Each structure stands twice: as C-alpha cells, then as structure tokens.
Coordinates of C-alpha atoms in Angstrom, one line a residue:
Chain A
M1 CA 122.3 153.2 94.2
T2 CA 121.3 149.5 93.9
A3 CA 123.8 146.6 94.2
P4 CA 124.7 145.0 90.9
A5 CA 122.7 141.8 90.0
H6 CA 124.5 138.5 90.3
P7 CA 123.3 134.8 90.1
Y8 CA 122.4 134.7 93.7
S9 CA 120.5 137.9 93.9
D10 CA 117.1 136.8 92.6
L11 CA 116.7 133.2 93.4
P12 CA 113.5 131.6 94.7
P13 CA 113.2 131.2 98.5
R14 CA 114.0 127.5 98.2
A15 CA 117.5 128.3 97.0
Y16 CA 118.5 130.0 100.3
W17 CA 119.2 127.9 103.4
R18 CA 117.8 130.7 105.7
S19 CA 114.4 131.0 104.0
A20 CA 114.1 127.4 102.9
V21 CA 115.4 125.6 106.0
G22 CA 116.6 127.8 108.8
A23 CA 113.4 129.7 109.3
V24 CA 111.0 126.9 108.5
E25 CA 109.6 124.3 110.9
P26 CA 111.1 121.1 109.5
M27 CA 107.8 119.2 109.2
Q28 CA 106.3 122.1 107.2
M29 CA 109.2 122.1 104.7
T30 CA 108.0 121.9 101.1
G31 CA 109.4 122.3 97.6
L32 CA 112.1 119.8 98.3
W33 CA 111.6 118.4 94.8
Q34 CA 111.0 120.1 91.5
P35 CA 109.7 117.2 89.4
K36 CA 110.7 117.2 85.7
F37 CA 107.6 115.4 84.5
L38 CA 104.1 114.8 85.7
I39 CA 103.0 111.4 86.8
T40 CA 99.3 111.1 86.5
P41 CA 97.1 108.6 88.2
K42 CA 96.6 106.9 84.9
D43 CA 100.3 106.4 84.1
P44 CA 101.5 102.9 84.7
V45 CA 104.4 103.0 87.1
A46 CA 106.8 100.1 87.7
T47 CA 108.8 100.0 90.9
Y48 CA 112.0 98.1 91.7
G49 CA 115.0 98.4 93.9
S50 CA 116.1 98.0 97.5
C51 CA 113.8 97.5 100.5
F52 CA 112.8 101.2 100.6
A53 CA 111.4 101.0 97.1
Q54 CA 108.5 98.8 98.4
H55 CA 107.0 101.9 100.1
I56 CA 106.7 103.7 96.8
G57 CA 104.6 101.1 95.1
R58 CA 102.3 100.9 98.2
A59 CA 102.0 104.7 98.3
L60 CA 101.1 104.9 94.7
K61 CA 98.4 102.2 95.1
A62 CA 97.1 103.9 98.3
R63 CA 96.6 107.1 96.4
D64 CA 94.8 105.5 93.5
Y65 CA 97.8 105.8 91.2
R66 CA 98.4 103.0 88.7
W67 CA 101.0 100.8 90.3
L68 CA 101.9 98.4 87.5
V69 CA 102.1 94.9 88.9
T70 CA 102.8 92.3 86.2
E71 CA 103.2 89.3 88.3
K72 CA 100.3 88.9 90.7
P73 CA 99.1 86.3 93.1
P74 CA 95.6 84.9 92.7
R75 CA 92.8 87.2 93.8
R76 CA 91.8 87.2 97.5
V77 CA 95.1 85.9 98.7
P78 CA 95.9 87.8 101.9
G79 CA 98.6 90.5 101.5
K80 CA 100.9 89.1 104.2
L81 CA 100.9 85.6 102.5
S82 CA 101.5 87.1 99.1
Q83 CA 104.4 89.2 100.4
A84 CA 105.9 86.3 102.1
F85 CA 106.3 84.8 98.7
G86 CA 107.6 88.0 97.1
Y87 CA 104.4 89.1 95.4
R88 CA 103.3 92.8 95.5
L89 CA 106.6 94.0 96.8
F90 CA 107.7 95.2 93.4
S91 CA 106.2 95.1 89.9
A92 CA 107.5 91.6 89.4
R93 CA 108.7 89.0 91.7
T94 CA 112.4 89.9 91.5
G95 CA 113.1 90.3 95.2
N96 CA 115.2 93.3 96.1
I97 CA 117.5 94.7 93.4
Y98 CA 120.1 96.5 95.4
T99 CA 122.7 97.6 92.9
P100 CA 122.8 99.2 89.4
T101 CA 124.7 96.1 88.2
L102 CA 122.1 93.7 89.5
L103 CA 119.4 95.8 87.8
L104 CA 121.4 95.5 84.6
Q105 CA 121.7 91.8 85.0
W106 CA 117.9 91.3 85.4
L107 CA 117.3 93.6 82.4
R108 CA 119.7 91.6 80.2
W109 CA 118.1 88.3 81.1
A110 CA 114.6 89.7 80.6
L111 CA 115.3 91.5 77.3
G112 CA 117.1 88.6 75.7
R113 CA 120.6 89.9 76.1
G114 CA 121.8 87.0 78.2
E115 CA 120.7 83.9 80.0
P116 CA 120.7 83.2 83.7
P117 CA 123.4 80.6 84.6
A118 CA 122.4 77.1 85.5
E119 CA 123.6 77.6 89.1
V120 CA 121.2 76.6 91.8
W121 CA 121.7 76.1 95.5
Q122 CA 120.5 72.7 96.8
E123 CA 119.3 72.7 100.4
G124 CA 118.4 69.1 101.3
A125 CA 115.4 68.3 99.2
R126 CA 114.7 72.0 98.4
V127 CA 116.4 74.3 95.9
R128 CA 117.2 78.0 96.2
D129 CA 117.5 80.5 93.4
P130 CA 120.9 82.2 93.9
F131 CA 119.5 85.4 92.3
R132 CA 116.4 85.7 94.6
P133 CA 117.3 83.4 97.5
R134 CA 114.4 84.3 99.8
I135 CA 111.6 84.5 97.2
E136 CA 110.2 81.1 98.3
P137 CA 110.3 80.9 102.1
E138 CA 111.1 77.2 102.0
G139 CA 112.9 77.1 98.6
F140 CA 111.6 75.5 95.4
E141 CA 110.7 71.9 95.3
S142 CA 112.8 71.1 92.2
V143 CA 115.2 72.7 89.7
E144 CA 112.4 72.5 87.1
E145 CA 110.1 74.5 89.3
L146 CA 112.8 77.1 90.1
E147 CA 113.6 77.6 86.4
R148 CA 110.0 77.6 85.3
L149 CA 109.1 80.3 87.9
R150 CA 112.1 82.4 87.2
A151 CA 111.1 82.4 83.5
V152 CA 107.6 83.6 84.7
T153 CA 109.3 86.4 86.6
L154 CA 111.5 87.4 83.7
R155 CA 108.5 87.6 81.4
A156 CA 106.7 89.7 84.0
F157 CA 109.7 91.9 84.5
R158 CA 110.0 92.5 80.7
R159 CA 106.3 93.3 80.5
S160 CA 106.6 95.9 83.2
V161 CA 109.4 97.6 81.3
L162 CA 107.4 97.6 78.1
K163 CA 104.1 98.7 79.6
A164 CA 105.3 101.3 82.2
R165 CA 105.4 105.0 81.5
V166 CA 107.5 105.6 84.5
F167 CA 110.1 103.2 85.9
V168 CA 111.0 104.0 89.6
F169 CA 114.2 102.5 90.8
T170 CA 115.6 102.9 94.3
L171 CA 119.4 102.4 94.5
G172 CA 120.4 100.7 97.7
L173 CA 124.0 99.3 97.8
T174 CA 127.3 99.4 96.0
E175 CA 128.7 96.4 97.9
R176 CA 128.1 93.2 95.9
W177 CA 129.2 89.6 95.5
I178 CA 129.9 87.9 92.2
N179 CA 130.6 84.5 91.0
T180 CA 134.1 84.7 89.5
E181 CA 133.4 81.8 87.1
T182 CA 130.2 83.1 85.6
G183 CA 130.6 86.8 86.3
Q184 CA 127.0 86.9 87.6
E185 CA 126.1 89.0 90.6
Y186 CA 124.2 87.7 93.6
P187 CA 121.8 89.9 95.5
L188 CA 123.2 88.6 98.8
C189 CA 126.5 87.0 99.7
P190 CA 126.3 83.2 99.3
G191 CA 126.1 81.5 102.7
T192 CA 124.0 84.3 104.3
A193 CA 120.4 83.9 103.2
A194 CA 121.1 80.6 101.5
G195 CA 123.8 78.7 99.6
Q196 CA 127.4 78.1 100.8
F197 CA 130.2 80.5 100.6
D198 CA 133.2 79.4 98.5
P199 CA 136.1 81.7 98.7
A200 CA 137.5 80.2 95.5
R201 CA 134.4 81.2 93.5
H202 CA 132.7 84.1 95.4
A203 CA 134.3 87.5 95.3
F204 CA 133.5 90.8 96.9
V205 CA 133.6 93.4 94.2
P206 CA 132.1 96.7 95.4
L207 CA 131.1 99.2 92.8
D208 CA 133.0 102.5 92.4
Y209 CA 131.4 105.6 90.9
P210 CA 132.4 104.9 87.2
Q211 CA 131.2 101.3 87.4
A212 CA 127.9 102.3 89.0
M213 CA 127.4 105.1 86.5
A214 CA 128.2 102.8 83.6
A215 CA 125.8 100.1 84.7
M216 CA 123.0 102.5 85.5
T217 CA 123.5 104.2 82.1
E218 CA 123.4 100.9 80.2
A219 CA 120.3 99.8 82.2
L220 CA 118.4 103.0 81.3
D221 CA 119.5 102.8 77.7
L222 CA 118.4 99.2 77.5
M223 CA 115.0 100.1 78.8
R224 CA 114.6 103.1 76.5
A225 CA 115.5 100.9 73.5
A226 CA 112.7 98.5 74.5
N227 CA 110.2 101.3 75.4
P228 CA 111.1 104.7 73.9
D229 CA 108.4 106.5 75.9
L230 CA 109.7 105.3 79.3
R231 CA 110.8 107.8 81.9
F232 CA 112.9 107.1 85.0
L233 CA 112.6 108.3 88.5
L234 CA 115.6 107.4 90.6
T235 CA 115.8 107.5 94.4
V236 CA 118.4 106.4 96.9
S237 CA 117.5 104.3 99.8
P238 CA 118.0 106.1 103.1
V239 CA 118.4 102.8 105.0
P240 CA 122.0 102.3 106.1
L241 CA 123.9 99.2 105.3
A242 CA 123.1 96.3 107.6
A243 CA 126.7 95.2 107.3
T244 CA 129.8 95.9 105.3
A245 CA 132.5 93.6 103.9
T246 CA 134.9 96.4 103.2
G247 CA 136.7 96.2 106.5
A248 CA 135.7 99.8 107.3
H249 CA 133.2 100.8 110.0
V250 CA 129.7 100.3 108.8
L251 CA 128.9 104.0 109.4
G252 CA 131.7 105.2 107.0
A253 CA 130.9 102.4 104.6
T254 CA 127.3 103.5 104.5
S255 CA 128.3 107.1 103.7
G256 CA 130.7 106.0 101.0
S257 CA 128.1 103.7 99.4
K258 CA 125.3 106.2 99.5
A259 CA 127.5 109.0 98.2
I260 CA 128.3 107.0 95.1
L261 CA 124.7 106.1 94.5
R262 CA 123.5 109.7 95.2
A263 CA 126.1 111.0 92.8
V264 CA 125.1 108.6 90.1
A265 CA 121.4 109.4 90.5
G266 CA 122.1 113.1 90.5
A267 CA 124.3 113.0 87.5
L268 CA 121.9 110.9 85.5
A269 CA 119.0 113.3 86.4
A270 CA 121.2 116.2 85.3
M271 CA 122.3 114.6 82.1
R272 CA 119.1 112.9 80.8
A273 CA 115.8 114.5 80.0
D274 CA 114.1 111.2 80.6
T275 CA 115.4 110.8 84.2
D276 CA 114.5 112.5 87.4
Y277 CA 115.8 112.2 91.0
F278 CA 113.5 112.3 94.0
P279 CA 115.3 113.1 97.3
S280 CA 113.9 110.6 99.7
Y281 CA 117.4 110.0 100.9
E282 CA 117.9 113.6 101.9
I283 CA 114.5 113.9 103.5
I284 CA 115.1 111.0 105.8
T285 CA 118.8 111.5 106.6
S286 CA 119.1 115.2 106.7
P287 CA 120.3 116.5 110.1
V288 CA 117.5 119.1 109.8
F289 CA 115.1 116.4 110.9
G290 CA 117.3 115.3 113.8
G291 CA 117.0 111.6 113.0
R292 CA 113.3 111.6 113.9
F293 CA 112.4 109.3 111.0
F294 CA 114.6 106.5 112.2
A295 CA 113.5 103.7 114.5
P296 CA 115.4 103.1 117.7
D297 CA 117.9 100.9 115.8
R298 CA 118.9 104.1 113.9
R299 CA 118.5 102.1 110.7
Q300 CA 114.9 101.3 109.9
V301 CA 112.7 104.1 108.6
T302 CA 109.6 104.7 110.7
A303 CA 106.1 104.9 109.3
E304 CA 106.1 108.6 110.0
G305 CA 109.2 108.9 107.8
V306 CA 107.8 107.0 105.0
S307 CA 104.6 109.0 105.2
F308 CA 106.4 112.3 105.2
V309 CA 108.5 111.3 102.2
M310 CA 105.5 110.2 100.2
D311 CA 103.5 113.3 101.2
R312 CA 106.4 115.4 99.9
F313 CA 106.4 113.3 96.7
F314 CA 102.8 113.9 95.9
G315 CA 102.7 117.4 97.3
D316 CA 105.6 118.7 95.3
M317 CA 104.3 117.1 92.2
A318 CA 101.0 118.9 92.8
A319 CA 102.8 122.2 93.4
Q320 CA 104.7 121.8 90.2
F321 CA 101.9 120.7 87.9
G322 CA 98.7 121.5 89.8
G323 CA 95.4 120.4 88.5
E324 CA 95.2 116.7 88.0
V325 CA 97.5 115.8 90.9
T326 CA 96.0 118.0 93.5
Q327 CA 92.5 116.5 93.0
L328 CA 93.6 113.2 94.4
V329 CA 91.7 111.6 97.2
P330 CA 93.9 111.9 100.3
A331 CA 95.3 108.5 101.2
P332 CA 95.4 107.1 104.6
R333 CA 98.8 107.3 106.2
E334 CA 100.6 104.1 106.2
N335 CA 100.5 102.6 109.7
Q336 CA 103.4 101.2 111.6
A337 CA 102.6 97.7 110.7
Q338 CA 102.8 98.4 107.0
A339 CA 106.2 100.2 107.5
E340 CA 107.5 97.1 109.3
D341 CA 106.2 94.8 106.6
V342 CA 109.0 95.7 104.1
V343 CA 110.8 92.6 103.0
C344 CA 114.5 93.2 103.3
E345 CA 116.9 90.4 102.5
E346 CA 119.9 92.5 103.4
E347 CA 118.6 92.5 106.9
L348 CA 119.8 89.0 107.2
L349 CA 123.4 90.2 107.2
A350 CA 122.8 91.9 110.5
A351 CA 121.9 88.5 112.0
F352 CA 125.5 87.4 111.5
G353 CA 126.9 90.2 113.6
P354 CA 127.5 90.2 117.3
R355 CA 124.4 90.6 119.5
A356 CA 124.0 94.0 121.2
Chain B
M1 CA 69.7 55.7 116.3
I2 CA 72.6 58.0 115.1
R3 CA 72.1 61.6 116.2
L4 CA 74.1 63.8 113.9
C5 CA 74.5 67.6 114.5
I6 CA 75.1 69.6 111.3
I7 CA 76.6 73.1 111.6
G8 CA 76.6 74.8 108.3
N9 CA 76.0 77.8 106.1
S10 CA 73.9 78.3 102.9
H11 CA 75.5 75.2 101.4
A12 CA 73.8 73.1 104.0
A13 CA 70.5 73.7 102.2
A14 CA 71.4 70.9 99.8
L15 CA 71.6 68.5 102.7
K16 CA 68.5 69.9 104.4
H17 CA 66.5 69.6 101.2
A18 CA 67.5 65.9 100.9
A19 CA 67.1 65.1 104.6
E20 CA 63.5 64.1 104.6
D21 CA 63.9 61.4 101.9
F22 CA 67.2 60.4 103.3
C23 CA 65.8 59.8 106.8
A24 CA 62.9 57.8 105.4
E25 CA 65.5 55.5 103.7
H26 CA 67.6 55.4 106.9
P27 CA 65.4 55.0 109.9
D28 CA 68.5 55.1 112.2
A29 CA 69.3 58.7 111.0
R30 CA 68.3 61.7 113.0
L31 CA 69.7 64.9 111.6
T32 CA 69.6 68.3 113.4
F33 CA 70.7 71.4 111.6
F34 CA 72.2 74.5 113.0
A35 CA 72.7 76.7 110.0
A36 CA 72.8 80.4 109.1
P37 CA 73.8 82.1 105.8
S38 CA 77.4 83.0 105.0
N39 CA 79.6 83.4 108.1
Q40 CA 76.9 84.2 110.6
T41 CA 77.7 81.1 112.7
A42 CA 80.9 82.9 113.6
R43 CA 78.9 84.3 116.4
L44 CA 78.5 80.9 118.1
A45 CA 80.6 80.7 121.3
V46 CA 81.3 78.1 123.9
S47 CA 79.6 78.9 127.2
D48 CA 78.9 76.5 130.1
G49 CA 79.6 73.4 128.1
Q50 CA 77.2 74.5 125.3
Y51 CA 77.8 76.1 121.8
R52 CA 75.6 79.1 121.9
P53 CA 74.6 82.0 119.6
R54 CA 75.9 85.3 120.9
T55 CA 73.4 87.5 119.0
P56 CA 69.6 87.6 118.8
E57 CA 69.8 87.4 115.0
L58 CA 71.9 84.2 115.1
A59 CA 69.7 82.8 117.9
Q60 CA 66.7 83.3 115.6
Q61 CA 68.5 81.5 112.8
I62 CA 69.5 78.6 115.1
Q63 CA 66.0 78.2 116.4
L64 CA 64.6 78.3 112.9
T65 CA 67.0 75.8 111.4
S66 CA 67.1 73.3 114.4
G67 CA 63.4 73.2 114.9
G68 CA 63.3 75.3 118.0
L69 CA 66.6 74.6 119.8
A70 CA 68.4 77.5 121.4
E71 CA 71.8 76.1 121.5
I72 CA 74.0 73.1 120.6
D73 CA 74.3 70.7 123.6
P74 CA 77.2 68.5 122.7
V75 CA 76.1 65.5 124.8
V76 CA 72.9 65.1 122.8
Y77 CA 74.8 64.1 119.6
D78 CA 76.7 61.0 118.5
A79 CA 78.7 62.9 115.9
F80 CA 79.1 66.3 114.3
L81 CA 79.3 67.5 110.7
I82 CA 80.7 70.9 109.9
Y83 CA 79.5 71.6 106.4
G84 CA 80.2 74.1 103.6
F85 CA 83.0 76.2 105.0
G86 CA 86.5 76.8 103.7
G87 CA 85.7 78.4 100.4
R88 CA 87.1 77.0 97.2
G89 CA 89.3 79.9 96.1
D90 CA 89.8 81.2 92.6
R91 CA 90.4 79.6 89.3
I92 CA 93.4 80.9 87.5
D93 CA 94.6 80.7 83.9
N94 CA 97.7 78.8 84.7
P95 CA 98.4 77.2 88.1
R96 CA 101.9 76.4 86.9
R97 CA 102.9 80.0 87.3
L98 CA 102.7 79.5 91.1
S99 CA 105.0 77.3 93.1
A100 CA 103.7 74.2 94.8
S101 CA 104.6 75.7 98.2
F102 CA 102.6 78.9 97.5
T103 CA 99.7 76.9 96.2
R104 CA 99.6 74.8 99.4
A105 CA 100.0 77.9 101.5
I106 CA 97.0 79.6 99.8
V107 CA 94.8 76.6 100.3
L108 CA 95.8 76.1 103.9
E109 CA 95.4 79.8 104.7
R110 CA 91.9 79.9 103.2
V111 CA 90.7 77.0 105.3
R112 CA 92.6 78.1 108.4
S113 CA 90.8 81.4 108.4
S114 CA 87.4 79.8 107.8
L115 CA 84.7 78.8 110.2
L116 CA 85.6 75.2 109.7
M117 CA 88.5 75.7 112.0
Q118 CA 86.5 77.7 114.6
H119 CA 83.8 75.2 114.8
S120 CA 86.2 72.2 114.8
A121 CA 88.2 73.7 117.7
A122 CA 85.1 74.6 119.7
L123 CA 83.4 71.2 119.3
R124 CA 86.6 69.3 120.0
G125 CA 86.9 71.2 123.2
L126 CA 83.3 70.2 124.1
S127 CA 83.1 66.6 123.0
D128 CA 85.1 63.5 122.2
A129 CA 82.5 62.4 119.6
P130 CA 83.5 62.0 116.0
I131 CA 83.7 65.3 114.1
F132 CA 83.4 65.3 110.3
A133 CA 83.8 68.2 107.9
A134 CA 83.2 69.0 104.3
L135 CA 84.5 72.0 102.4
T136 CA 82.3 74.2 100.3
P137 CA 81.3 72.2 97.2
L138 CA 83.3 72.8 94.1
P139 CA 81.4 75.2 91.9
A140 CA 79.6 73.6 89.0
A141 CA 81.5 73.2 85.7
A142 CA 81.8 76.5 83.9
S143 CA 81.8 77.2 80.3
N144 CA 85.2 78.9 80.7
K145 CA 87.2 75.7 81.0
R146 CA 90.5 77.5 80.3
R147 CA 90.8 78.5 83.9
R148 CA 91.7 75.8 86.4
R149 CA 91.6 75.4 90.1
L150 CA 94.8 75.9 92.1
M151 CA 94.6 72.3 93.3
S152 CA 92.5 69.3 92.4
H153 CA 89.7 68.4 94.8
H154 CA 91.3 65.2 96.2
A155 CA 94.7 66.8 96.6
E156 CA 93.1 69.7 98.5
V157 CA 91.2 67.5 100.8
A158 CA 94.3 65.4 101.5
L159 CA 96.3 68.5 102.3
V160 CA 93.7 70.1 104.6
Q161 CA 93.1 66.8 106.3
A162 CA 96.8 66.2 107.1
E163 CA 97.7 69.8 108.1
L164 CA 94.6 71.2 109.7
C165 CA 91.9 68.6 110.5
A166 CA 94.0 65.6 111.7
P167 CA 95.5 67.6 114.6
L168 CA 92.0 68.3 115.9
G169 CA 90.8 64.8 115.3
V170 CA 88.4 65.9 112.5
E171 CA 87.7 63.8 109.4
L172 CA 87.4 65.8 106.2
C173 CA 85.1 64.2 103.6
T174 CA 85.5 64.4 99.8
Q175 CA 82.7 65.1 97.5
P176 CA 81.0 61.9 96.1
E177 CA 82.9 60.8 93.0
A178 CA 79.7 60.8 91.0
T179 CA 79.4 64.6 91.5
L180 CA 82.8 65.5 90.2
V181 CA 84.0 66.6 86.8
G182 CA 87.7 65.9 86.4
D183 CA 88.5 66.6 90.1
Q184 CA 88.0 70.3 89.2
A185 CA 84.3 71.0 89.4
T186 CA 80.9 69.7 90.3
R187 CA 78.7 68.3 87.5
A188 CA 76.5 71.1 86.3
D189 CA 73.2 69.3 86.8
F190 CA 73.8 69.2 90.5
A191 CA 73.6 73.0 90.6
T192 CA 70.4 73.2 88.6
G193 CA 67.5 74.2 90.8
S194 CA 69.5 74.5 94.0
V195 CA 67.4 75.8 96.9
P196 CA 68.3 78.8 99.1
L197 CA 68.9 77.9 102.7
E198 CA 65.8 79.5 104.2
N199 CA 63.5 78.0 101.6
A200 CA 65.0 74.6 102.1
L201 CA 64.4 74.8 105.8
K202 CA 60.8 75.8 105.2
A203 CA 60.6 73.0 102.6
R204 CA 59.2 75.4 100.0
E205 CA 60.2 75.4 96.3
D206 CA 61.9 78.7 95.5
W207 CA 64.7 78.0 93.2
H208 CA 68.0 79.7 92.8
E209 CA 68.7 81.4 89.6
L210 CA 69.6 79.1 86.7
S211 CA 73.0 80.7 86.6
E212 CA 73.8 79.6 90.2
R213 CA 76.9 77.5 90.2
R214 CA 78.0 77.5 93.8
H215 CA 75.1 76.0 95.6
M216 CA 74.0 72.5 95.0
N217 CA 70.5 70.9 94.8
A218 CA 68.7 68.2 96.7
A219 CA 70.0 65.5 94.4
Y220 CA 73.5 66.5 95.4
G221 CA 72.6 66.5 99.1
R222 CA 71.1 63.1 98.9
L223 CA 74.2 61.7 97.1
W224 CA 76.4 63.3 99.7
L225 CA 74.5 61.9 102.7
Q226 CA 74.3 58.5 101.1
A227 CA 78.1 58.5 100.6
F228 CA 78.7 59.8 104.1
W229 CA 76.4 57.7 106.2
P230 CA 78.3 54.3 105.9
R231 CA 81.5 56.1 106.9
L232 CA 79.8 57.6 109.9
R233 CA 78.2 54.3 110.9
A234 CA 81.5 52.5 110.6
M235 CA 83.3 55.0 112.7
L236 CA 80.6 55.0 115.4
G237 CA 80.6 51.2 115.3
R238 CA 84.4 51.1 115.9
A239 CA 84.1 53.7 118.7
R240 CA 81.3 51.7 120.4
T241 CA 83.3 48.4 120.2
H242 CA 86.3 50.2 121.6
A243 CA 84.2 51.6 124.5
R244 CA 82.8 48.1 125.3
T245 CA 86.2 46.5 125.4
H246 CA 87.9 49.1 127.6

C-alpha cells in the first residue's frame, strides 16, 4: 500500500534541504536560482543600485554580455581613472542608488516627471552635487558645470532605460536622509561625504516595507511605461550597513533593512511576470557558507564570493535555458583587486565611527 | 657649438629629415639622435652614469640613429630634447560632456604614463643641463571637424608644464604657431609626405601613405627646429652667464 500523494511528495531535489543543502558540498551547490527569462549575450542590460551592483556589470562585460553603458569616458582612458570619476560603475554616472525611493527620484527626473532642485553644496571654490556627492573627486568647478553634467547623466540614464532589455537593480539600504523643504532624498547623509548637516532641514526617514514596496512598484511601472519590453532583475546587496542612524545595533539594523528589501524584491518577483529576483544576498550571507565570502572586516565581499555568485548566475541560467548561454566563453575570475575596486560612498559612514 | 641630444620615437623622423638643412643654416648646431619606433626607448636604463639600452634590439636602433654610439653619455651634451611622447588622446564629439577636472586628469595621466616622464626623470638624475620636451604633434586636420580635442594645444602644454615638467626642471615646448589650425590640429600640408623614422635616418625617400595624419614631414621638422633653437640658445646663454658670475 503506497502513501497518499501530497504537495511535498514529488518535489525536485532542490526543494528539500537534505538533498539540496545538507548532503551537498556548499561550493558545489547549484540550482539556487530558477530564472524566469533568458538573458542572451545580445540583450542590452542596464545595471544600477548599491555598491554590489557594480560587480554585475563587470561580470556581464567579462563574459561578453552586452552591458549597456550610456555614459562613457573617452576611449583609452584607464579604468581606474574612469571609475574615480564615476564612469563604468553603472550604466550611467549616477553614483550608487541605494534605496527604492532614490531610484524613483532619478527616474522621475530622467523621464520628465520632476526637476532636480537647485540645491548645491559649496565647498570653498568647488561645488558638490548633493545627489551624487562623490562623483567628482574634487567637486565641480561651478554650478553651471554641475548642472550641465547632471543633465548629461539624466539623458544617459533615460537612454539606458529606453534601450535596455533587462534592467538590473541591486537594493542596498532602507535608511535614508531627506531634505524636509524640498522632499528630495540624498544618497548620503549631508555632512558625511560632503555638505553640512542641518538638523532643521535634514531628516532621517527610513523606509518601511509599504513605502519601499510602493516606491519600487512605481519605479518599475514608470520604466515599463517608457519601455514596454523592459524586464527587471532585482537583487539585494549582501553587504551589511556601514552604519545605522536608527539607534539600534548595526547588526540588527542590517537584518531589518535587508529583510524589508528582500521581502520587496521577492514580492515583486512573485507578483510581476516582468520581474525576477536573483539570490545573491542568500548566496553570500547564508550560514551554509560559514561566512567564507566575507573579508576579515565581516562586511566586504571577497573576490571569491563575487565570483561564486556570478558563476551561479550564469550557470543557473544555462541550466534553465541551455543552448545559447552554455556556449559562452568562460570568463576569467575577477581578481582581488577588482573586487576591492568597488566604489562605495556608504563606506564613508564607517569613517565616522570609533576606531577599532 | 651647442650639442643637443634628442631622444625620440617615430615622430623624431621629421626633425631628423630636416636636420641636415637646419645644421647648414646653423653652424653652431650639432644634433645627435637616439631614436626608436613607438615605445622601444622604454628599454633605456641608467647605469654607471650613462643612459643605456638594455636589449640588443634597442642597442641596434640606438647605434643606427646616433651614428654609431652605444649609449647616451650625459656629459657630452649641452642640452637634451625629449621628442614625440605623451600621445594626443582622442577626439570626442562634445568635450563639454566631461568635467574640467576629468579632462585635466585624463591629459595628465596620459603624459604621466608616457616615456616623456621616464626619460625626463632619468636625464635629470644624470645631468643638470637644460632638458626640453615636446609632446606628440597634433594630428593633421581631419575632414571630420565635428569631433574636437579634449583640450586645446596651448592649454594642454601649460597644464603639463605646470604639473609634470616644472617639478623635474623640464621645459615643454609648444608646436610652432604656423603649424597649428585653431589650436586643435596640425595644418594638413605638414603631414603630406612624412617620412618613416628608419628612412629619415637613412636619408632615403620613402614616403608615408598619403592618408598619414599623425607623422609630420621635413618642412614641419625644420619649422620646429627654427622655433626651438633661439629658445635653447637663450637658455644656454643665461646658464653660462650664471656659471661665470658664480
């Protein structure tokens, strides 16, 4: 007599912890992602988001995928110099976009649904852009230059939305600072990377789940309205917060923030046929890997971790769709130097904490 | 007699090709070339107070271009000219889509990573004699005038002089005004019939392709030397006066 069938009786091995995790050497683990749609090497892919998103663009390029960069430096400019000025980190020179609301703000500006405010931060003879304060290492030479080059970036950002087939966005933070007079969000708290903190005008307004979900939904809808063929691949950065302004311990604050972002990404992927979620967050942070993908500071992700994540990305896509993806030329593994090259403005917050 | 040591790449062919006529007009001029194509002079190294080739291939080029010398002995020369390095970068559709800081950083990085800096540092370590330098000539005016240089010629020379050359006591020279088109390019007729380095050194006529835009001809070399020589003479005059009074 056979046991009656039930929903757990005939699932694929990946559905069971024992067969998918417990009995598998962690580094041999596969099938962590079941991609919804194929990304071919010919598909233009735009990438934005937090620091960790920079690895995705590089990995796409290294594997001869079409990483869409719509704001480029002149040819033959060395990579390190370009990156110091914010080029080739993301598809356009936006700097890090950490939160769903900051993404929405960039989209509104780029798609003609709003204007950046006139606010600039004067630093002696130089001028900082409050909305990408580290994009020029020494600041801009004038307000005219700042506004002219921000307009260049907004056009490039818009082009990337219109031309991409896949828009990859890595959600990084829920903690954010806004200007209470204009309602605009800063990528970093004024006074940290640049500018001066003014408690009368600068407010800490962290996102909760409904706010993050609403902003992300509006952002995706805006992009689909502009480019109906666009698809979205969401990831959550596994890099913990450098600092928290919540008053809580940074460990707990990190968990809270990532939980919200992970839930938003998962819900959107479940609800929308045009949206998928890739589990880079789980791959790096899961206890299964025993923290091996973190550097000694227990925050930065090592080159090995980045490489493992990106190998799973391409491997699982090949497993799902076969053919075109599996025929790719294997790319060299990113070396340690490349992994360290990620430009992370939030890192500055750590500089304000006590020395270990 | 002014003994000038010229270290260069293929662009030095323009000077070499003009040298015979120039020296006939300037009996006080004695020019000695140490040239090799592209970046081959990177394999020059300081050793026992000399600037010497480190490979047999470069040694052969040095012998060929200098008229039989095996190395650069700095005490033999009154002045040095480092010619043709530093590239000229790309033209872009709209330089205004880059910040002034980034533009400056690009120009400085290009020159900083070039042999102009290697040779400047090496020679300054060997000699107190005046050192002059000239960047790669601007390419000849192109039909595609929509694309512009990142920085005008004079602005670029001023920037590199201030940031990179002055600290080493090197004087960077501009192109002669008569060769320039709008501070952006070299007049096209100066690139017509430019002569490859090895042919210029053998004084044979074997002309570059008509489409060649980067290398300049003997007329350019002659103009360049004519503009440079009074400057060199004046500096050496000041240096000698200074030496006599101290």
